[in-house]
XYZ file of C-alpha atoms in Angstrom:
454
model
C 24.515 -31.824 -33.937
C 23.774 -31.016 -37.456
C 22.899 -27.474 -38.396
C 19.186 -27.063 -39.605
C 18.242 -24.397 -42.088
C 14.723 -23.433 -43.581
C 14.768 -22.970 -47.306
C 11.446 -21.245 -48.078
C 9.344 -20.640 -50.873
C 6.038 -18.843 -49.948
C 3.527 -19.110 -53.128
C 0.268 -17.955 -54.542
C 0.742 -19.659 -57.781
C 1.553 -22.932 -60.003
C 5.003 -22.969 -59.584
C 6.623 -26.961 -60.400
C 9.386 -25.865 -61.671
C 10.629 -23.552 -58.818
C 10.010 -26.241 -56.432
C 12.012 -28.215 -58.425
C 14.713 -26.008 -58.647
C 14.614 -24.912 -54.883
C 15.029 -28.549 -54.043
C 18.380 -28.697 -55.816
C 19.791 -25.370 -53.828
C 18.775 -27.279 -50.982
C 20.776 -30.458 -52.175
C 23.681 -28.013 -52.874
C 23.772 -26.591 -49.271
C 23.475 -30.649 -48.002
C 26.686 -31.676 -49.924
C 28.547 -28.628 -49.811
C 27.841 -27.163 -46.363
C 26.699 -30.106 -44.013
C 23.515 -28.896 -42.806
C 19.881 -30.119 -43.319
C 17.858 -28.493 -45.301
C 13.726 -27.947 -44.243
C 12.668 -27.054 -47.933
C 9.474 -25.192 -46.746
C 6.609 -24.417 -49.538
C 3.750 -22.340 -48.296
C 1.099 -22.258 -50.532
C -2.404 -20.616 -50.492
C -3.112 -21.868 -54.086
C -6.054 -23.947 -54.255
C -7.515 -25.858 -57.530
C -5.483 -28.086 -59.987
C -2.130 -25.073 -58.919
C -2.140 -26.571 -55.921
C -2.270 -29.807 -56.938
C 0.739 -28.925 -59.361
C 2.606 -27.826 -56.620
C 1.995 -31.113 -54.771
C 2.920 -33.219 -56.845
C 5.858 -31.122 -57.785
C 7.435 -31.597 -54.094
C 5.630 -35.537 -53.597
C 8.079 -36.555 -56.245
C 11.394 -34.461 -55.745
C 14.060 -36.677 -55.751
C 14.986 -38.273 -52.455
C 17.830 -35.907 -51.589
C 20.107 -36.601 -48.305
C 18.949 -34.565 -45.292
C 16.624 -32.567 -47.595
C 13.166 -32.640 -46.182
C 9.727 -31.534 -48.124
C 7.489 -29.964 -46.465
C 4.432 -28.676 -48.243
C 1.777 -27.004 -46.690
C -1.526 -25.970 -47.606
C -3.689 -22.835 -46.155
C -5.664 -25.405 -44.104
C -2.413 -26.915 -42.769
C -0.857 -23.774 -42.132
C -3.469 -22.133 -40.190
C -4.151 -25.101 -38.249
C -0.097 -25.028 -37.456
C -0.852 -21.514 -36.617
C -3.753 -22.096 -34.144
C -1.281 -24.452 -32.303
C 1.046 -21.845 -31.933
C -1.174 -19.178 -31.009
C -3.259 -21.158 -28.566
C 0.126 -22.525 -26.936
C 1.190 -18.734 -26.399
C -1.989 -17.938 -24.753
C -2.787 -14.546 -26.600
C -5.875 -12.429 -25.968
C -7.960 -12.170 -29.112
C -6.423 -15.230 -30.936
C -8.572 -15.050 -34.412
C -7.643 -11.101 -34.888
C -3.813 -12.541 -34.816
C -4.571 -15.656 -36.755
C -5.935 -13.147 -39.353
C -2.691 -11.265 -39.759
C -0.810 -14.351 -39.995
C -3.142 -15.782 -42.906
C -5.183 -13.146 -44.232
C -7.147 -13.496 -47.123
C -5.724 -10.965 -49.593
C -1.967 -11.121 -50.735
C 0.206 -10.512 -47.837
C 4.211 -10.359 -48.366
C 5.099 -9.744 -44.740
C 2.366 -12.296 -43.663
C 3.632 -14.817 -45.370
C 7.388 -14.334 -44.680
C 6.296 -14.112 -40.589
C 4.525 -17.368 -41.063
C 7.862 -18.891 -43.053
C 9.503 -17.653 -39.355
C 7.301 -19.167 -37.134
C 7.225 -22.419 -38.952
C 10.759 -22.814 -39.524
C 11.296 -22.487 -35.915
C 8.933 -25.250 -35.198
C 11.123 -27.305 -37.803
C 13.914 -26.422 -35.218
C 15.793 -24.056 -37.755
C 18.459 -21.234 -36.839
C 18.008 -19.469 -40.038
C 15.857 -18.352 -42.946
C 16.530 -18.585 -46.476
C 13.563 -16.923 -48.617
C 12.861 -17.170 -52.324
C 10.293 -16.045 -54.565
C 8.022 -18.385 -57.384
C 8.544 -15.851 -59.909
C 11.895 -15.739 -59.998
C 15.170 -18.252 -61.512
C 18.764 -18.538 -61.085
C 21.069 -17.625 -62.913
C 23.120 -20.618 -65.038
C 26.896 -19.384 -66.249
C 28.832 -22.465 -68.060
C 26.412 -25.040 -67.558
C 26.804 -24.163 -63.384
C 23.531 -22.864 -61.306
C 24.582 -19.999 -58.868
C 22.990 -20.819 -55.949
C 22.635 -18.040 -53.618
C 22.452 -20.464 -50.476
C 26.479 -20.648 -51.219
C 27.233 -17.231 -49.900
C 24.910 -17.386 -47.160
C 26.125 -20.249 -45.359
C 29.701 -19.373 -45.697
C 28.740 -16.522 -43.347
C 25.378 -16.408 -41.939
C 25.253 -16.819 -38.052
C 29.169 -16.256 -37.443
C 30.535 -13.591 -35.544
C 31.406 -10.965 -38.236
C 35.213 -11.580 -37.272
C 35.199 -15.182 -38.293
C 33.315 -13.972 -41.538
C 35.953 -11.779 -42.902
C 37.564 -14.762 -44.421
C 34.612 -15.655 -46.215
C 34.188 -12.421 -47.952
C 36.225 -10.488 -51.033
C 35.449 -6.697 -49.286
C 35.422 -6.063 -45.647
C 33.882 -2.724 -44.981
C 32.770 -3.545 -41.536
C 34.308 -1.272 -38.399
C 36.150 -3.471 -36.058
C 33.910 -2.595 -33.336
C 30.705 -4.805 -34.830
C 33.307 -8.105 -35.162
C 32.011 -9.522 -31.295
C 28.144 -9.478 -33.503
C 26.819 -12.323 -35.490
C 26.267 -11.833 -39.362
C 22.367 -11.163 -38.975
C 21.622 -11.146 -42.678
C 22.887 -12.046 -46.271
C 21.236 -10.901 -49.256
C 21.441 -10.063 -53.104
C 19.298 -8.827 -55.218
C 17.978 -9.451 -58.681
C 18.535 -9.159 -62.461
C 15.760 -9.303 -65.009
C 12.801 -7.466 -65.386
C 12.045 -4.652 -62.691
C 10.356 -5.857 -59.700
C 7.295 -3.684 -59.838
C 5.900 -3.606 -63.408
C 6.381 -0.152 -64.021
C 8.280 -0.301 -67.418
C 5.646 0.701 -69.392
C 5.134 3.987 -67.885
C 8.564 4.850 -68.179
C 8.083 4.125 -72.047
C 4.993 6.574 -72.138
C 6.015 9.624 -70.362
C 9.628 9.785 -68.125
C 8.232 12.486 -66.182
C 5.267 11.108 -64.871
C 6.876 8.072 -64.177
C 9.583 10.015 -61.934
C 6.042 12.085 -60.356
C 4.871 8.419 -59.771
C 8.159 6.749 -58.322
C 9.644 9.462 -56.188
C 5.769 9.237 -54.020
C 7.937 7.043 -51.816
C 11.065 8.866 -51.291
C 11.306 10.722 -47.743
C 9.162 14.140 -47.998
C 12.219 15.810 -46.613
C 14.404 14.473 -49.629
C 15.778 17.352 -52.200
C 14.407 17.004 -55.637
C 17.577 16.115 -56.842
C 18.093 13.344 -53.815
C 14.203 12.218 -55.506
C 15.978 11.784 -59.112
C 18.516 9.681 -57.543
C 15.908 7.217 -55.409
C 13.946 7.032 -59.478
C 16.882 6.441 -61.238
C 17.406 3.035 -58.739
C 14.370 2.100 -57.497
C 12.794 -1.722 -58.986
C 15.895 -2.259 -60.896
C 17.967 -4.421 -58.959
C 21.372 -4.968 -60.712
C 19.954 -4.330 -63.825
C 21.598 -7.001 -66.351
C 25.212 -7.591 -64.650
C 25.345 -11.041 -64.491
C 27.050 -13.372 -62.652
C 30.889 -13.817 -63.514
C 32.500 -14.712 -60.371
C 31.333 -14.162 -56.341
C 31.858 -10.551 -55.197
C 30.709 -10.041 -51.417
C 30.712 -7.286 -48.773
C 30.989 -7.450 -44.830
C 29.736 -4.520 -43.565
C 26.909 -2.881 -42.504
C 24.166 -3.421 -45.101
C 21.668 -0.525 -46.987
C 18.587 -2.458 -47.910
C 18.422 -0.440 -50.877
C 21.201 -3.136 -52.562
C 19.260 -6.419 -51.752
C 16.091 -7.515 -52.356
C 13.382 -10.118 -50.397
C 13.263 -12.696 -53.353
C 17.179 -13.574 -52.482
C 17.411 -12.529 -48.156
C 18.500 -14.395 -45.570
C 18.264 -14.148 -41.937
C 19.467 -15.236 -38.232
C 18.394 -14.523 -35.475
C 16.635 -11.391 -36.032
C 13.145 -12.942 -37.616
C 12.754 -14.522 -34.119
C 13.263 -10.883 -32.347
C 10.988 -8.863 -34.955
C 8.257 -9.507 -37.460
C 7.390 -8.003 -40.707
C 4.340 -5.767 -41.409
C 1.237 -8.360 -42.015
C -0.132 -5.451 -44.284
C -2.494 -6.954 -47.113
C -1.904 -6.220 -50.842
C 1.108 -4.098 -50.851
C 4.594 -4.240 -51.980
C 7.614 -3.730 -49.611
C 5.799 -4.636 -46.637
C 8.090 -7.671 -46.718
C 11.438 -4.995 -46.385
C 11.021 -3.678 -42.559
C 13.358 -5.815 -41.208
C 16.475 -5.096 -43.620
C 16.131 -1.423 -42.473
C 15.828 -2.772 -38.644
C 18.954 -4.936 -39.061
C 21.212 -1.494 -40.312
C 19.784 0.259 -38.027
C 20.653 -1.918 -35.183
C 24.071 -1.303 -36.398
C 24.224 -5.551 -37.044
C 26.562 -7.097 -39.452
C 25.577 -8.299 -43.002
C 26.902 -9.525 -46.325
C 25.901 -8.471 -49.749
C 26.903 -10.877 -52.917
C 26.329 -10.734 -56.400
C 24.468 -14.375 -56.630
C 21.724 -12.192 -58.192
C 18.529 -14.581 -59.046
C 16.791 -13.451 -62.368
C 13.048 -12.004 -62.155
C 10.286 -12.257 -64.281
C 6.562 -11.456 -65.158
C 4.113 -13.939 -64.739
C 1.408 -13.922 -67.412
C -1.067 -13.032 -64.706
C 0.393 -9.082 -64.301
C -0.144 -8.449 -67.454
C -4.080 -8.609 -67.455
C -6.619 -6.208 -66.692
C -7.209 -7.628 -62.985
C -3.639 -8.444 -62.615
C -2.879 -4.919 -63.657
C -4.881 -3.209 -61.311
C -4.031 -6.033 -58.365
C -0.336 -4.442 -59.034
C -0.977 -0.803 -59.337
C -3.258 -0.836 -56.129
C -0.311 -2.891 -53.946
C 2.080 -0.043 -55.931
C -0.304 3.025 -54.181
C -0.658 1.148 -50.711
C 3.234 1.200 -50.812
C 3.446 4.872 -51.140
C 0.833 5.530 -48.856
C 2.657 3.081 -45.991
C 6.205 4.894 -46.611
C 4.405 7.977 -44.797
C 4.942 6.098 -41.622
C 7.510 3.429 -42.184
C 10.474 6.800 -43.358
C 9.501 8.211 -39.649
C 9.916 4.775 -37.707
C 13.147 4.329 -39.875
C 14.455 7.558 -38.971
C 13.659 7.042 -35.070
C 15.289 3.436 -35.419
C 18.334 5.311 -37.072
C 18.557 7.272 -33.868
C 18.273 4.699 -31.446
C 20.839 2.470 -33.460
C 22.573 0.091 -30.808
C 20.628 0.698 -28.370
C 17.942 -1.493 -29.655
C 20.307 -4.680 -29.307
C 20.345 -6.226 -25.692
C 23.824 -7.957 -24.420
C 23.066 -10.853 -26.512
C 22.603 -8.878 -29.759
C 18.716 -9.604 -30.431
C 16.605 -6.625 -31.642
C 14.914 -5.349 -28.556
C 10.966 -5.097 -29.748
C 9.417 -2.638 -27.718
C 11.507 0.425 -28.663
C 10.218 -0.255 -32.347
C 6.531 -0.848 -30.794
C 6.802 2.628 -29.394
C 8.091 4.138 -32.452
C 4.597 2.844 -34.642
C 2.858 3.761 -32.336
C 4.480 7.482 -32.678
C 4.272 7.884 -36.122
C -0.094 6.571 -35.967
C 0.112 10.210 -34.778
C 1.593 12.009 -37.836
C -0.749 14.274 -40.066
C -2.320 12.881 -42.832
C -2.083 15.462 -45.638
C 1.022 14.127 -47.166
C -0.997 10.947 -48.348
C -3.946 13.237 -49.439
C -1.459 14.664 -51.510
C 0.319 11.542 -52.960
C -3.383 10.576 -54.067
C -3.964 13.352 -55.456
C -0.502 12.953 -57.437
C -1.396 9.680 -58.125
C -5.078 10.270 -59.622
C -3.990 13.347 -61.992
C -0.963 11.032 -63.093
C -2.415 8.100 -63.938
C -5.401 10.243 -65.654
C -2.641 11.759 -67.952
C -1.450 8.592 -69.115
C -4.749 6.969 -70.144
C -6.312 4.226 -71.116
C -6.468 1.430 -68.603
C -4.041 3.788 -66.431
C -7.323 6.045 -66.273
C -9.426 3.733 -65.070
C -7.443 3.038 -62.181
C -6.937 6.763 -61.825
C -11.126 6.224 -61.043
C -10.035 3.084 -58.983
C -8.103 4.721 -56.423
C -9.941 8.236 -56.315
C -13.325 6.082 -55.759
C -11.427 4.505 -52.271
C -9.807 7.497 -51.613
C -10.940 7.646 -47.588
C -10.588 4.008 -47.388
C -6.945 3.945 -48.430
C -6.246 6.400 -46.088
C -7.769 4.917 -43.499
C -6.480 1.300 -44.317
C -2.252 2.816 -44.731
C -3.137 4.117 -40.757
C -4.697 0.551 -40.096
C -1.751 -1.644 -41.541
C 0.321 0.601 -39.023
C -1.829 -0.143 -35.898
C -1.690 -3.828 -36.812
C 2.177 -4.069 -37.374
C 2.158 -2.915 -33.428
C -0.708 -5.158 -32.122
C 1.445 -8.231 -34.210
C 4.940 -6.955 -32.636
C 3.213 -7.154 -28.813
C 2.879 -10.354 -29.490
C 5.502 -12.223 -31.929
C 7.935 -13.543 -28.630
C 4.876 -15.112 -26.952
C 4.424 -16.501 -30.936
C 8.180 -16.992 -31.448
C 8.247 -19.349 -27.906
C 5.474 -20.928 -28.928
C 6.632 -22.351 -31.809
C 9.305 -23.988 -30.872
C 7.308 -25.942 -28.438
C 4.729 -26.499 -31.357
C 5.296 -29.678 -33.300
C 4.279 -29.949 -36.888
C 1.743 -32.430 -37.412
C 2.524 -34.962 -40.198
C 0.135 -33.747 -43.043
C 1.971 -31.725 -45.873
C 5.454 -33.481 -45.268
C 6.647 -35.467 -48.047
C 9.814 -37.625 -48.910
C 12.400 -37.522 -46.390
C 9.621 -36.056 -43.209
C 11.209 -38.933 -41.232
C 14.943 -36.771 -40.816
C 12.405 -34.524 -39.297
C 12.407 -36.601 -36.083
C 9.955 -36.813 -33.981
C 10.457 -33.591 -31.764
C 9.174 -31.826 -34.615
C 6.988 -34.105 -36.473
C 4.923 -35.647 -33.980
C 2.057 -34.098 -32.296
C 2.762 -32.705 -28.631
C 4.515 -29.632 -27.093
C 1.738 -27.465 -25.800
């Protein structure tokens, strides 16, 4: 039977030419790797964007075993009452909210790119961003689908041909390779630049907010000197990868891919903040599970949108929520760190409830540490000025409310992790329905396209 994979774009904006280009990764993995390829575009864009983005994918070219599937918010939360009605869950609109909420939600959207692809009968994830490109070196597009399929899914001893640097101790070989990544060259992921330009030290009194509270100041320089810069500008001269077990500090969400483990645990559906897509890097080296790192590094950029006054602030309030979060997502790290192994039953899947218990733990940590980082936060962005001042007033305006929503994004994380195997089961009973699948939906077949399951 031929493999299935789930290429997947999650969006918020116009973005034709990504589709376009995602579509030809997904031809690249057909003809050089055998599989089919579910090319899966979520989009909550609405207007003539959406629209774009429809006719974008309507008139890909018809690729072999490629198969468009473009959904809007309607058809994805309908998809998503199916599943969640098939699992039988108590309180089925407060989940259905933190698996389409209404603000920007990274981890939301990457758990509904899980739960989907599973009803498309996928064994693994492959995520990319709309605001980011490949690279091209002599006419070539580096795909990063090409290292991820050499390895992704095979026990970590059959991988070791596949890489150029096996770091790896012999005693994870019997595990599958969880989880490929790379990372990203280009312009830094969080659009920070500008304060660096203005004054170095408040930037580092801004960036280190999200270091560990227990870090040394110099161990604080060291997380500044890396943090939203990728690889920099070292592009792409010839494939470089690493078996072993992998620090999420060296890849990055826009170029991640997964197996297995997105069935076993979900990301934090947290609204309008950045790295709430990252939890389950950390859980995968934690669990002591093997993973590659390559250097098919796609290229970021800025959309227009960040650099206005409302897309300015958008950023900058997601930027705060971060730090705020990292208050209780260093202690859950550091209790997963402990536990290591033991959170993987016989079969190596990411036992849940462990991590349940550990959120639930650190709801119980004292808040002062986040009173201070706003308080950091208010005199910092005061000191720089202009419209940085005025978001200085933003923040210090919602000061109890951002407290009190960083403890709330928390609780949630735990009430969605009780849940995602009853969601995870469900899903791959739940067909898709045929509205939103272009081109080649027939390859689908109809386990998965017609209507039925539960």
């Amino acid at each position: 039977m031929t493999r299935r994979v789930c290429l997947a774009l999650p969006t918020n904006r116009e973005c034709a030419a990504a589709i376009s280009l995602l579509a030809e990764e997904a031809d690249y993995a057909v003809r050089h790797f055998g599989v089919e390829v579910c090319l899966l575009i979520l989009d909550t864009c609405d207007g003539e964007a959406f629209y774009r983005n429809f006719r974008a994918t309507r008139d890909l070219p018809p690729y072999k075993n490629v198969i468009p599937v473009h959904l809007s918010s309607a058809a994805q939360k309908h998809h998503l009452r199916k599943i969640i009605d098939c699992a039988g869950i108590n309180g089925p609109d407060g989940i259905l909210e933190l698996m389409l909420p209404d603000g920007v939600s990274y981890g939301a959207c990457t758990n509904r790119a899980f739960l989907i692809s599973s009803s498309l009968g996928c064994d693994s994830v492959h995520r990319r961003d709309s605001d980011s490109r490949y690279q091209v070196v002599n006419g070539t597009t580096v795909f990063p689908i090409h290292q991820e399929l050499l390895s992704l899914g095979k026990k970590a001893g059959d991988a070791k041909a596949a890489v150029s640097e096996v770091l790896l101790d012999p005693i994870h070989e019997s595990k599958p390779v969880s989880m490929v990544g790379g990372s990203f060259i280009g312009e830094m992921s969080v659009d920070i630049g500008d304060i660096y330009a203005l004054d170095r030290e408040i930037y580092y009194d801004i960036v280190s907010l999200w270091a560990d509270n227990h870090c040394s100041p110099e161990e604080k320089r060291k997380l500044v000197d890396i943090s939203f810069k990728g690889c920099g500008t070292d592009k792409f001269t010839h494939d470089r990868s690493t078996l072993s077990i992998v620090d999420p500090m060296n890849i990055d969400m826009c170029n991640i891919s997964f197996y297995q483990v997105h069935e076993d645990v979900p990301l934090p559906p947290a609204t309008d903040t950045i790295g709430s897509d990252y939890f389950l890097m950390h859980a995968v080296e934690c669990a002591c599970l093997p993973g590659v790192r390559h250097n098919r590094h796609i290229e970021n950029f800025y959309t227009r949108e960040r650099k206005t006054d409302a897309g300015f602030m958008a950023y900058h309030m997601r930027l705060t929520k971060f730090f705020l979060s990292m208050l209780y997502f260093h202690d859950i790290y550091k209790n997963m760190a402990r536990a290591g192994e033991a959170m993987l039953d016989p079969g190596h899947h990411i036992s849940i409830s462990p991590i349940i218990e550990m959120t639930r733990q650190s709801l119980q940590l004292n808040k002062r540490e986040n009173e201070h980082k706003l308080n950091v936060l208010t005199d910092a962005y005061t000191r720089l000025g202009g419209r940085y001042a005025s978001f200085a007033e933003l923040i210090a305006g919602q000061r109890q409310q951002l407290l009190l929503k960083a403890e709330q994004d928390i609780n949630d994380f735990g009430v969605l992790m009780e849940v995602w195997a009853s969601l995870m089961n469900a899903s791959k009973m739940t067909c898709l329905s045929e509205a939103g699948l272009y081109n080649s939906c027939v390859d689908i077949g109809p386990s998965h396209l017609e209507p039925g399951g539960c």
